PDB file of C-alpha atoms in Angstrom:
ATOM      1  CA  ALA A  23      -0.244  -2.466 -16.888  1.00 72.00           C
ATOM      2  CA  GLN A  24      -2.051  -0.818 -14.055  1.00 80.00           C
ATOM      3  CA  THR A  25      -5.361   0.927 -14.711  1.00 91.00           C
ATOM      4  CA  VAL A  26      -7.516   3.209 -12.595  1.00 95.00           C
ATOM      5  CA  THR A  27     -11.255   3.619 -13.224  1.00 96.00           C
ATOM      6  CA  GLN A  28     -13.502   6.372 -11.925  1.00 98.00           C
ATOM      7  CA  SER A  29     -16.989   5.533 -13.107  1.00 96.00           C
ATOM      8  CA  GLN A  30     -18.694   8.756 -12.024  1.00 97.00           C
ATOM      9  CA  PRO A  31     -17.936  11.641 -14.414  1.00 97.00           C
ATOM     10  CA  GLU A  32     -19.932  14.067 -12.245  1.00 98.00           C
ATOM     11  CA  MET A  33     -21.432  14.056  -8.764  1.00 98.00           C
ATOM     12  CA  SER A  34     -23.494  16.601  -6.829  1.00 98.00           C
ATOM     13  CA  VAL A  35     -23.906  17.016  -3.099  1.00 98.00           C
ATOM     14  CA  GLN A  36     -25.812  19.396  -0.894  1.00 98.00           C
ATOM     15  CA  GLU A  37     -23.741  21.524   1.439  1.00 98.00           C
ATOM     16  CA  ALA A  38     -23.227  19.768   4.811  1.00 98.00           C
ATOM     17  CA  GLU A  39     -24.145  16.377   3.340  1.00 98.00           C
ATOM     18  CA  THR A  40     -21.887  13.381   2.698  1.00 98.00           C
ATOM     19  CA  VAL A  41     -20.772  12.162  -0.713  1.00 98.00           C
ATOM     20  CA  THR A  42     -18.724   9.168  -1.855  1.00 98.00           C
ATOM     21  CA  LEU A  43     -16.577   9.120  -4.966  1.00 98.00           C
ATOM     22  CA  SER A  44     -15.760   5.716  -6.444  1.00 98.00           C
ATOM     23  CA  CYS A  45     -12.454   4.393  -7.726  1.00 98.00           C
ATOM     24  CA  THR A  46     -11.383   0.929  -8.789  1.00 97.00           C
ATOM     25  CA  TYR A  47      -7.996  -0.161 -10.004  1.00 95.00           C
ATOM     26  CA  ASP A  48      -6.285  -3.139 -11.496  1.00 93.00           C
ATOM     27  CA  THR A  49      -2.844  -4.347 -10.518  1.00 89.00           C
ATOM     28  CA  SER A  50      -0.922  -7.554 -10.008  1.00 88.00           C
ATOM     29  CA  GLU A  51       1.280  -6.013  -7.320  1.00 86.00           C
ATOM     30  CA  SER A  52       0.723  -6.725  -3.655  1.00 84.00           C
ATOM     31  CA  ASP A  53       2.308  -3.616  -2.175  1.00 86.00           C
ATOM     32  CA  TYR A  54       1.410  -0.198  -3.490  1.00 89.00           C
ATOM     33  CA  TYR A  55       0.012   3.206  -2.625  1.00 92.00           C
ATOM     34  CA  LEU A  56      -3.145   4.981  -3.701  1.00 94.00           C
ATOM     35  CA  PHE A  57      -3.889   8.686  -3.678  1.00 95.00           C
ATOM     36  CA  TRP A  58      -6.803  11.069  -4.082  1.00 97.00           C
ATOM     37  CA  TYR A  59      -5.974  14.475  -5.552  1.00 96.00           C
ATOM     38  CA  LYS A  60      -8.257  17.512  -5.758  1.00 97.00           C
ATOM     39  CA  GLN A  61      -8.059  20.071  -8.588  1.00 96.00           C
ATOM     40  CA  PRO A  62     -10.331  23.115  -8.110  1.00 94.00           C
ATOM     41  CA  PRO A  63     -11.187  25.135 -11.235  1.00 88.00           C
ATOM     42  CA  SER A  64      -8.098  27.058 -12.369  1.00 80.00           C
ATOM     43  CA  ARG A  65      -6.275  26.066  -9.208  1.00 81.00           C
ATOM     44  CA  GLN A  66      -3.410  23.738  -8.494  1.00 89.00           C
ATOM     45  CA  MET A  67      -3.836  20.033  -7.853  1.00 92.00           C
ATOM     46  CA  ILE A  68      -3.341  19.090  -4.222  1.00 93.00           C
ATOM     47  CA  LEU A  69      -3.144  15.816  -2.330  1.00 93.00           C
ATOM     48  CA  VAL A  70      -6.280  14.972  -0.373  1.00 96.00           C
ATOM     49  CA  ILE A  71      -5.425  11.613   1.135  1.00 95.00           C
ATOM     50  CA  ARG A  72      -3.064   8.647   0.762  1.00 94.00           C
ATOM     51  CA  GLN A  73      -3.556   4.947   1.490  1.00 94.00           C
ATOM     52  CA  GLU A  74      -0.879   2.290   1.850  1.00 92.00           C
ATOM     53  CA  ALA A  75      -2.076  -1.073   0.575  1.00 90.00           C
ATOM     54  CA  TYR A  76      -0.475  -3.096   3.344  1.00 89.00           C
ATOM     55  CA  LYS A  77      -2.369  -1.134   5.982  1.00 87.00           C
ATOM     56  CA  GLN A  78      -5.841  -2.470   6.641  1.00 83.00           C
ATOM     57  CA  GLN A  79      -6.915   0.648   8.465  1.00 91.00           C
ATOM     58  CA  ASN A  80      -8.643   3.170   6.232  1.00 94.00           C
ATOM     59  CA  ALA A  81      -6.894   6.541   5.961  1.00 94.00           C
ATOM     60  CA  THR A  82      -8.632   9.618   7.362  1.00 94.00           C
ATOM     61  CA  GLU A  83      -7.849  13.326   7.020  1.00 93.00           C
ATOM     62  CA  ASN A  84     -10.381  15.510   8.826  1.00 96.00           C
ATOM     63  CA  ARG A  85     -13.603  15.364   6.748  1.00 97.00           C
ATOM     64  CA  PHE A  86     -12.038  13.084   4.146  1.00 98.00           C
ATOM     65  CA  SER A  87     -11.817   9.326   4.562  1.00 97.00           C
ATOM     66  CA  VAL A  88     -11.372   6.343   2.310  1.00 97.00           C
ATOM     67  CA  ASN A  89     -13.002   2.947   2.094  1.00 97.00           C
ATOM     68  CA  PHE A  90     -10.173   0.717   0.931  1.00 96.00           C
ATOM     69  CA  GLN A  91     -11.173  -2.800  -0.124  1.00 95.00           C
ATOM     70  CA  LYS A  92      -7.974  -4.478  -1.261  1.00 93.00           C
ATOM     71  CA  ALA A  93      -9.538  -7.737  -2.414  1.00 93.00           C
ATOM     72  CA  ALA A  94     -12.106  -5.853  -4.483  1.00 95.00           C
ATOM     73  CA  LYS A  95      -9.458  -3.360  -5.651  1.00 94.00           C
ATOM     74  CA  SER A  96     -11.698  -0.505  -4.624  1.00 96.00           C
ATOM     75  CA  PHE A  97     -10.610   2.828  -3.144  1.00 96.00           C
ATOM     76  CA  SER A  98     -13.530   5.209  -2.613  1.00 98.00           C
ATOM     77  CA  LEU A  99     -13.345   8.688  -1.096  1.00 98.00           C
ATOM     78  CA  LYS A 100     -15.942   9.874   1.394  1.00 98.00           C
ATOM     79  CA  ILE A 101     -16.362  13.574   2.031  1.00 98.00           C
ATOM     80  CA  SER A 102     -18.367  14.397   5.142  1.00 98.00           C
ATOM     81  CA  ASP A 103     -20.016  17.753   5.926  1.00 98.00           C
ATOM     82  CA  SER A 104     -19.423  18.933   2.356  1.00 98.00           C
ATOM     83  CA  GLN A 105     -18.428  22.560   1.917  1.00 97.00           C
ATOM     84  CA  LEU A 106     -18.560  24.883  -1.069  1.00 97.00           C
ATOM     85  CA  GLY A 107     -14.769  24.798  -1.197  1.00 95.00           C
ATOM     86  CA  ASP A 108     -14.873  21.072  -1.872  1.00 97.00           C
ATOM     87  CA  ALA A 109     -16.159  21.714  -5.396  1.00 97.00           C
ATOM     88  CA  ALA A 110     -13.422  20.469  -7.712  1.00 97.00           C
ATOM     89  CA  MET A 111     -12.319  17.674  -9.971  1.00 97.00           C
ATOM     90  CA  TYR A 112     -11.102  14.697  -7.974  1.00 98.00           C
ATOM     91  CA  PHE A 113      -8.568  12.244  -9.346  1.00 97.00           C
ATOM     92  CA  CYS A 114      -7.819   8.825  -7.971  1.00 97.00           C
ATOM     93  CA  ALA A 115      -4.206   7.803  -8.634  1.00 94.00           C
ATOM     94  CA  TYR A 116      -2.227   4.608  -8.428  1.00 89.00           C
ATOM     95  CA  HIS A 117       1.295   4.987  -7.139  1.00 78.00           C
ATOM     96  CA  LYS A 118       3.007   4.513 -10.464  1.00 66.00           C
ATOM     97  CA  LEU A 119       1.737   7.797 -11.788  1.00 83.00           C
ATOM     98  CA  VAL A 120      -1.495   6.382 -13.216  1.00 89.00           C
ATOM     99  CA  PHE A 121      -4.525   8.648 -12.841  1.00 94.00           C
ATOM    100  CA  GLY A 122      -8.216   7.900 -13.183  1.00 96.00           C
ATOM    101  CA  ALA A 123     -10.376   9.947 -15.549  1.00 97.00           C
ATOM    102  CA  GLY A 124     -11.604  12.173 -12.733  1.00 97.00           C
ATOM    103  CA  THR A 125     -14.922  13.016 -11.096  1.00 98.00           C
ATOM    104  CA  ILE A 126     -16.303  16.558 -11.095  1.00 97.00           C
ATOM    105  CA  LEU A 127     -17.876  17.293  -7.723  1.00 98.00           C
ATOM    106  CA  ARG A 128     -20.453  20.076  -7.503  1.00 98.00           C
ATOM    107  CA  VAL A 129     -21.575  21.369  -4.110  1.00 98.00           C
ATOM    108  CA  LYS A 130     -25.003  22.991  -3.865  1.00 97.00           C
ATOM    109  CA  SER A 131     -25.761  25.653  -1.275  1.00 94.00           C
TER     110      SER A 131
ATOM    111  CA  ASP B  27       1.008  29.070  -1.148  1.00 51.00           C
ATOM    112  CA  THR B  28       2.295  27.303  -4.241  1.00 62.00           C
ATOM    113  CA  GLU B  29       5.568  25.532  -3.393  1.00 91.00           C
ATOM    114  CA  VAL B  30       6.147  24.581  -7.019  1.00 96.00           C
ATOM    115  CA  THR B  31       6.365  27.705  -9.174  1.00 96.00           C
ATOM    116  CA  GLN B  32       5.719  27.591 -12.898  1.00 97.00           C
ATOM    117  CA  THR B  33       6.331  30.385 -15.383  1.00 97.00           C
ATOM    118  CA  PRO B  34       4.802  31.707 -17.466  1.00 97.00           C
ATOM    119  CA  LYS B  35       1.192  31.154 -16.400  1.00 96.00           C
ATOM    120  CA  HIS B  36      -0.049  31.634 -19.944  1.00 96.00           C
ATOM    121  CA  LEU B  37       1.759  31.280 -23.256  1.00 96.00           C
ATOM    122  CA  VAL B  38       0.554  31.799 -26.800  1.00 96.00           C
ATOM    123  CA  MET B  39       2.922  30.802 -29.556  1.00 93.00           C
ATOM    124  CA  GLY B  40       2.984  30.077 -33.245  1.00 91.00           C
ATOM    125  CA  MET B  41       3.906  26.736 -34.667  1.00 90.00           C
ATOM    126  CA  THR B  42       7.346  27.964 -35.735  1.00 89.00           C
ATOM    127  CA  ASN B  43       8.278  29.592 -32.431  1.00 90.00           C
ATOM    128  CA  LYS B  44      10.698  28.335 -29.809  1.00 95.00           C
ATOM    129  CA  LYS B  45       9.776  28.887 -26.185  1.00 96.00           C
ATOM    130  CA  SER B  46      10.506  27.365 -22.792  1.00 97.00           C
ATOM    131  CA  LEU B  47       8.415  26.547 -19.745  1.00 98.00           C
ATOM    132  CA  LYS B  48      10.074  26.818 -16.360  1.00 98.00           C
ATOM    133  CA  CYS B  49       9.443  25.078 -13.069  1.00 98.00           C
ATOM    134  CA  GLU B  50      11.137  25.708  -9.733  1.00 98.00           C
ATOM    135  CA  GLN B  51      10.874  24.152  -6.284  1.00 97.00           C
ATOM    136  CA  HIS B  52      12.870  24.748  -3.112  1.00 92.00           C
ATOM    137  CA  MET B  53      11.588  21.874  -1.002  1.00 94.00           C
ATOM    138  CA  GLY B  54      14.696  19.751  -1.538  1.00 94.00           C
ATOM    139  CA  HIS B  55      12.759  17.318  -3.695  1.00 95.00           C
ATOM    140  CA  ARG B  56      14.875  15.132  -5.978  1.00 95.00           C
ATOM    141  CA  ALA B  57      12.167  13.980  -8.384  1.00 95.00           C
ATOM    142  CA  MET B  58      10.441  16.317 -10.818  1.00 96.00           C
ATOM    143  CA  TYR B  59       7.738  15.651 -13.374  1.00 96.00           C
ATOM    144  CA  TRP B  60       6.124  17.175 -16.456  1.00 97.00           C
ATOM    145  CA  TYR B  61       2.495  16.430 -17.264  1.00 96.00           C
ATOM    146  CA  LYS B  62       0.182  17.496 -20.070  1.00 97.00           C
ATOM    147  CA  GLN B  63      -3.466  18.020 -19.161  1.00 96.00           C
ATOM    148  CA  LYS B  64      -6.374  18.639 -21.513  1.00 95.00           C
ATOM    149  CA  ALA B  65      -9.576  20.234 -20.200  1.00 92.00           C
ATOM    150  CA  LYS B  66     -11.559  17.941 -17.874  1.00 91.00           C
ATOM    151  CA  LYS B  67      -9.057  15.117 -18.416  1.00 94.00           C
ATOM    152  CA  PRO B  68      -6.480  13.572 -16.118  1.00 95.00           C
ATOM    153  CA  PRO B  69      -2.830  14.595 -16.326  1.00 95.00           C
ATOM    154  CA  GLU B  70      -0.754  12.576 -18.781  1.00 94.00           C
ATOM    155  CA  LEU B  71       2.796  11.907 -17.694  1.00 94.00           C
ATOM    156  CA  MET B  72       5.441  13.183 -20.099  1.00 96.00           C
ATOM    157  CA  PHE B  73       8.803  13.079 -18.316  1.00 96.00           C
ATOM    158  CA  VAL B  74      10.293  12.206 -14.945  1.00 95.00           C
ATOM    159  CA  TYR B  75      13.650  13.392 -13.633  1.00 97.00           C
ATOM    160  CA  SER B  76      15.263  11.710 -10.663  1.00 95.00           C
ATOM    161  CA  TYR B  77      18.394  13.277  -9.197  1.00 96.00           C
ATOM    162  CA  GLU B  78      18.639  15.522 -12.254  1.00 96.00           C
ATOM    163  CA  LYS B  79      18.700  12.568 -14.646  1.00 96.00           C
ATOM    164  CA  LEU B  80      15.927  11.675 -17.061  1.00 96.00           C
ATOM    165  CA  SER B  81      14.240   8.623 -15.623  1.00 93.00           C
ATOM    166  CA  ILE B  82      11.072   8.285 -17.668  1.00 90.00           C
ATOM    167  CA  ASN B  83      10.185   9.541 -21.148  1.00 91.00           C
ATOM    168  CA  GLU B  84       6.669   8.494 -22.077  1.00 90.00           C
ATOM    169  CA  SER B  85       7.351   8.450 -25.821  1.00 90.00           C
ATOM    170  CA  VAL B  86       6.884  12.187 -26.061  1.00 95.00           C
ATOM    171  CA  PRO B  87       7.496  13.775 -29.506  1.00 95.00           C
ATOM    172  CA  SER B  88      10.901  15.357 -29.908  1.00 95.00           C
ATOM    173  CA  ARG B  89       9.364  18.801 -30.301  1.00 96.00           C
ATOM    174  CA  PHE B  90       9.223  18.685 -26.478  1.00 97.00           C
ATOM    175  CA  SER B  91      12.683  18.713 -24.917  1.00 97.00           C
ATOM    176  CA  PRO B  92      13.082  18.571 -21.131  1.00 97.00           C
ATOM    177  CA  GLU B  93      16.072  19.837 -19.199  1.00 97.00           C
ATOM    178  CA  CYS B  94      16.978  19.685 -15.523  1.00 97.00           C
ATOM    179  CA  PRO B  95      19.859  22.140 -14.903  1.00 95.00           C
ATOM    180  CA  ASN B  96      19.925  21.496 -11.151  1.00 94.00           C
ATOM    181  CA  SER B  97      17.890  19.914  -8.393  1.00 92.00           C
ATOM    182  CA  SER B  98      15.551  22.909  -8.093  1.00 96.00           C
ATOM    183  CA  LEU B  99      14.852  23.694 -11.730  1.00 98.00           C
ATOM    184  CA  LEU B 100      13.062  21.912 -14.529  1.00 98.00           C
ATOM    185  CA  ASN B 101      12.578  23.299 -18.024  1.00 98.00           C
ATOM    186  CA  LEU B 102      10.515  22.186 -20.965  1.00 98.00           C
ATOM    187  CA  HIS B 103      11.760  23.509 -24.299  1.00 98.00           C
ATOM    188  CA  LEU B 104       9.168  23.776 -27.039  1.00 96.00           C
ATOM    189  CA  HIS B 105       9.780  23.923 -30.788  1.00 94.00           C
ATOM    190  CA  ALA B 106       7.554  23.490 -33.823  1.00 93.00           C
ATOM    191  CA  LEU B 107       4.502  22.595 -31.792  1.00 94.00           C
ATOM    192  CA  GLN B 108       1.176  21.557 -33.287  1.00 95.00           C
ATOM    193  CA  PRO B 109      -2.303  22.899 -32.451  1.00 95.00           C
ATOM    194  CA  GLU B 110      -3.087  19.648 -30.599  1.00 96.00           C
ATOM    195  CA  ASP B 111      -0.294  20.495 -28.170  1.00 97.00           C
ATOM    196  CA  SER B 112      -2.470  23.261 -26.716  1.00 97.00           C
ATOM    197  CA  ALA B 113      -3.067  22.221 -23.093  1.00 97.00           C
ATOM    198  CA  LEU B 114      -2.239  22.908 -19.474  1.00 96.00           C
ATOM    199  CA  TYR B 115       1.311  21.814 -18.689  1.00 97.00           C
ATOM    200  CA  LEU B 116       1.811  20.838 -15.090  1.00 97.00           C
ATOM    201  CA  CYS B 117       5.057  20.471 -13.221  1.00 97.00           C
ATOM    202  CA  ALA B 118       5.239  18.420 -10.046  1.00 95.00           C
ATOM    203  CA  SER B 119       7.877  17.337  -7.571  1.00 95.00           C
ATOM    204  CA  SER B 120       8.246  14.718  -4.865  1.00 93.00           C
ATOM    205  CA  GLN B 121      10.910  13.891  -2.293  1.00 92.00           C
ATOM    206  CA  ARG B 122      12.029  10.871  -4.270  1.00 90.00           C
ATOM    207  CA  GLN B 123      10.777   8.986  -7.281  1.00 87.00           C
ATOM    208  CA  SER B 124       9.285   6.274  -5.121  1.00 77.00           C
ATOM    209  CA  SER B 125       5.821   4.937  -4.913  1.00 70.00           C
ATOM    210  CA  ASN B 126       4.846   6.264  -1.509  1.00 80.00           C
ATOM    211  CA  GLN B 127       5.699   9.860  -2.234  1.00 82.00           C
ATOM    212  CA  PRO B 128       2.834  12.238  -2.993  1.00 87.00           C
ATOM    213  CA  GLN B 129       3.467  14.839  -5.620  1.00 91.00           C
ATOM    214  CA  HIS B 130       3.332  18.600  -5.164  1.00 93.00           C
ATOM    215  CA  PHE B 131       1.946  20.333  -8.229  1.00 94.00           C
ATOM    216  CA  GLY B 132       2.448  23.805  -9.633  1.00 95.00           C
ATOM    217  CA  ASP B 133      -0.378  25.945 -10.994  1.00 94.00           C
ATOM    218  CA  GLY B 134       0.550  25.012 -14.535  1.00 96.00           C
ATOM    219  CA  THR B 135       1.248  26.886 -17.755  1.00 97.00           C
ATOM    220  CA  ARG B 136      -1.697  27.222 -20.087  1.00 96.00           C
ATOM    221  CA  LEU B 137      -0.271  26.878 -23.586  1.00 97.00           C
ATOM    222  CA  SER B 138      -2.089  27.873 -26.762  1.00 96.00           C
ATOM    223  CA  ILE B 139      -0.674  27.080 -30.191  1.00 95.00           C
ATOM    224  CA  LEU B 140      -1.887  29.266 -33.021  1.00 91.00           C
TER     225      LEU B 140
END
């Protein structure tokens, strides 16, 4: 069975700084997809970024980028120029509907 | 704007009540999902419907009964729930039930069992 591990229950970042959220996963499959979702307090969960395992190039969406290390089964999320609106719980997800435990990100002004 | 609409937003019910949660999307998605989420925990998959047919049932107790009347609607019928069933219930949809499809989530229904 696939598993997803987020080892950082909480992280803090100063506004305008950069923060990296960690995610590792375990799978025996060679082709798969990985996602990062953001869930602000009392708000809906939304997709932040998606990575296809067969693509070596790391996905980027504006201030959000990933560091995908397939051999290490690592899929970290980097948020640049952090903003107050980035404060949320972030979930790493493996394509077969498996979610990590989540990381609460706090942004300090 | 929320493209997946869930009603009601809040629901309080007794353990002997019968109620239903509703979910609607008009994006033409053919896969719909129910999740249960406890506070500060990840969503736990309950059911998946693909083309209006139940595709996945994650061994959910029979007091939860899903229904997909058409491609836009997904219901979750509740009966004889337990206090531990109090949680946020999330509905999601995706174009297809395939691995590369991201899910679109609703705001959820916050359910409290007295």
